[in-house]
Amino acid sequence: MTNSEIDLQNAIAALDEYGHDKKHSNDLEHARNQQQMTRYLKSLDYSLRRMKTLQEAVNTLVAEMENDQVKQEQVQTFKSKVINLSKELNMSYDEVITLMANAK
């Protein structure tokens, strides 16, 4: 074997190892169901204390995301009501918003 063939084999082996490491380090990123996420979490080998801390963090984040989603839905509902009101009053959306802002 020549030096260039050995270098090529070493480069291919390094790329294979990088791909393998990248695949395992991104398991959670690619997880789409509970089973895949559980497998990844088990691979972390966290203590019970760390898993409980992770659980608390996830629960807090999920509650925040649910709250944000409810707010977004409420804003969308409000926008729809303003649009319908603007049609009913034969006014533009901006005119209705301005009128509402100026009303006390």
Tab-separated table of C-alpha atoms in Angstrom:
chain	number	residue	atom	x	y	z
A	1	MET	CA	0.000	0.000	0.000
A	2	THR	CA	1.152	3.473	-0.764
A	3	ASN	CA	1.055	6.386	1.632
A	4	SER	CA	-1.811	7.994	-0.289
A	5	GLU	CA	-3.886	4.788	-0.025
A	6	ILE	CA	-3.235	4.614	3.722
A	7	ASP	CA	-4.116	8.307	4.086
A	8	LEU	CA	-7.328	7.715	2.129
A	9	GLN	CA	-8.262	4.754	4.325
A	10	ASN	CA	-7.536	6.795	7.469
A	11	ALA	CA	-9.650	9.666	6.160
A	12	ILE	CA	-12.548	7.318	5.372
A	13	ALA	CA	-12.267	5.717	8.820
A	14	ALA	CA	-12.256	9.146	10.461
A	15	LEU	CA	-15.345	10.197	8.502
A	16	ASP	CA	-17.106	6.948	9.437
A	17	GLU	CA	-16.281	7.510	13.096
A	18	TYR	CA	-17.440	11.145	12.891
A	19	GLY	CA	-20.715	10.049	11.297
A	20	HIS	CA	-21.203	7.409	13.982
A	21	ASP	CA	-20.491	9.924	16.780
A	22	LYS	CA	-22.726	12.533	15.169
A	23	LYS	CA	-25.544	10.011	14.799
A	24	HIS	CA	-25.385	9.113	18.471
A	25	SER	CA	-24.994	12.692	19.663
A	26	ASN	CA	-28.083	13.801	17.687
A	27	ASP	CA	-30.403	10.990	18.720
A	28	LEU	CA	-32.675	13.323	20.667
A	29	GLU	CA	-32.721	15.814	17.803
A	30	HIS	CA	-34.023	13.110	15.482
A	31	ALA	CA	-36.326	11.421	18.020
A	32	ARG	CA	-39.940	11.656	16.919
A	33	ASN	CA	-41.680	9.432	19.457
A	34	GLN	CA	-41.539	8.552	23.136
A	35	GLN	CA	-39.661	5.296	22.585
A	36	GLN	CA	-36.835	7.039	20.693
A	37	MET	CA	-36.625	9.803	23.302
A	38	THR	CA	-36.595	7.266	26.136
A	39	ARG	CA	-33.762	5.363	24.451
A	40	TYR	CA	-31.766	8.587	24.182
A	41	LEU	CA	-32.442	9.571	27.790
A	42	LYS	CA	-31.328	6.132	28.996
A	43	SER	CA	-28.107	6.557	27.021
A	44	LEU	CA	-27.332	9.680	29.079
A	45	ASP	CA	-27.013	7.476	32.150
A	46	TYR	CA	-28.271	10.254	34.452
A	47	SER	CA	-28.822	9.669	38.145
A	48	LEU	CA	-32.376	9.717	39.487
A	49	ARG	CA	-31.736	13.192	40.916
A	50	ARG	CA	-30.632	14.574	37.539
A	51	MET	CA	-33.581	12.897	35.774
A	52	LYS	CA	-35.980	14.546	38.248
A	53	THR	CA	-34.328	17.915	37.599
A	54	LEU	CA	-34.679	17.303	33.858
A	55	GLN	CA	-38.321	16.351	34.370
A	56	GLU	CA	-38.990	19.577	36.274
A	57	ALA	CA	-37.318	21.616	33.538
A	58	VAL	CA	-39.322	19.852	30.816
A	59	ASN	CA	-42.581	20.292	32.753
A	60	THR	CA	-41.892	24.010	33.199
A	61	LEU	CA	-41.042	24.447	29.526
A	62	VAL	CA	-44.132	22.507	28.405
A	63	ALA	CA	-46.357	24.648	30.658
A	64	GLU	CA	-44.824	27.825	29.201
A	65	MET	CA	-45.319	26.568	25.644
A	66	GLU	CA	-48.946	25.606	26.362
A	67	ASN	CA	-49.554	29.032	27.898
A	68	ASP	CA	-48.016	30.741	24.858
A	69	GLN	CA	-50.198	28.641	22.547
A	70	VAL	CA	-53.358	29.622	24.471
A	71	LYS	CA	-52.352	33.294	24.254
A	72	GLN	CA	-51.740	32.977	20.513
A	73	GLU	CA	-55.141	31.350	20.016
A	74	GLN	CA	-56.806	34.115	22.055
A	75	VAL	CA	-55.063	36.802	19.991
A	76	GLN	CA	-56.148	35.100	16.772
A	77	THR	CA	-59.746	34.903	18.045
A	78	PHE	CA	-59.630	38.594	18.980
A	79	LYS	CA	-58.262	39.524	15.538
A	80	SER	CA	-61.082	37.571	13.891
A	81	LYS	CA	-63.647	39.388	16.017
A	82	VAL	CA	-62.132	42.768	15.105
A	83	ILE	CA	-62.152	41.824	11.414
A	84	ASN	CA	-65.817	40.843	11.655
A	85	LEU	CA	-66.620	44.057	13.527
A	86	SER	CA	-64.819	46.132	10.907
A	87	LYS	CA	-66.927	44.498	8.177
A	88	GLU	CA	-70.090	45.040	10.202
A	89	LEU	CA	-69.255	48.734	10.750
A	90	ASN	CA	-67.900	49.172	7.217
A	91	MET	CA	-64.564	50.369	8.618
A	92	SER	CA	-60.986	49.249	8.088
A	93	TYR	CA	-59.291	47.006	10.635
A	94	ASP	CA	-56.913	49.846	11.569
A	95	GLU	CA	-59.798	52.253	12.049
A	96	VAL	CA	-61.506	49.857	14.457
A	97	ILE	CA	-58.261	49.340	16.394
A	98	THR	CA	-57.700	53.125	16.579
A	99	LEU	CA	-61.282	53.657	17.729
A	100	MET	CA	-60.880	50.979	20.401
A	101	ALA	CA	-57.573	52.455	21.575
A	102	ASN	CA	-59.111	55.930	21.859
A	103	ALA	CA	-62.230	54.703	23.674
A	104	LYS	CA	-62.090	54.975	27.423
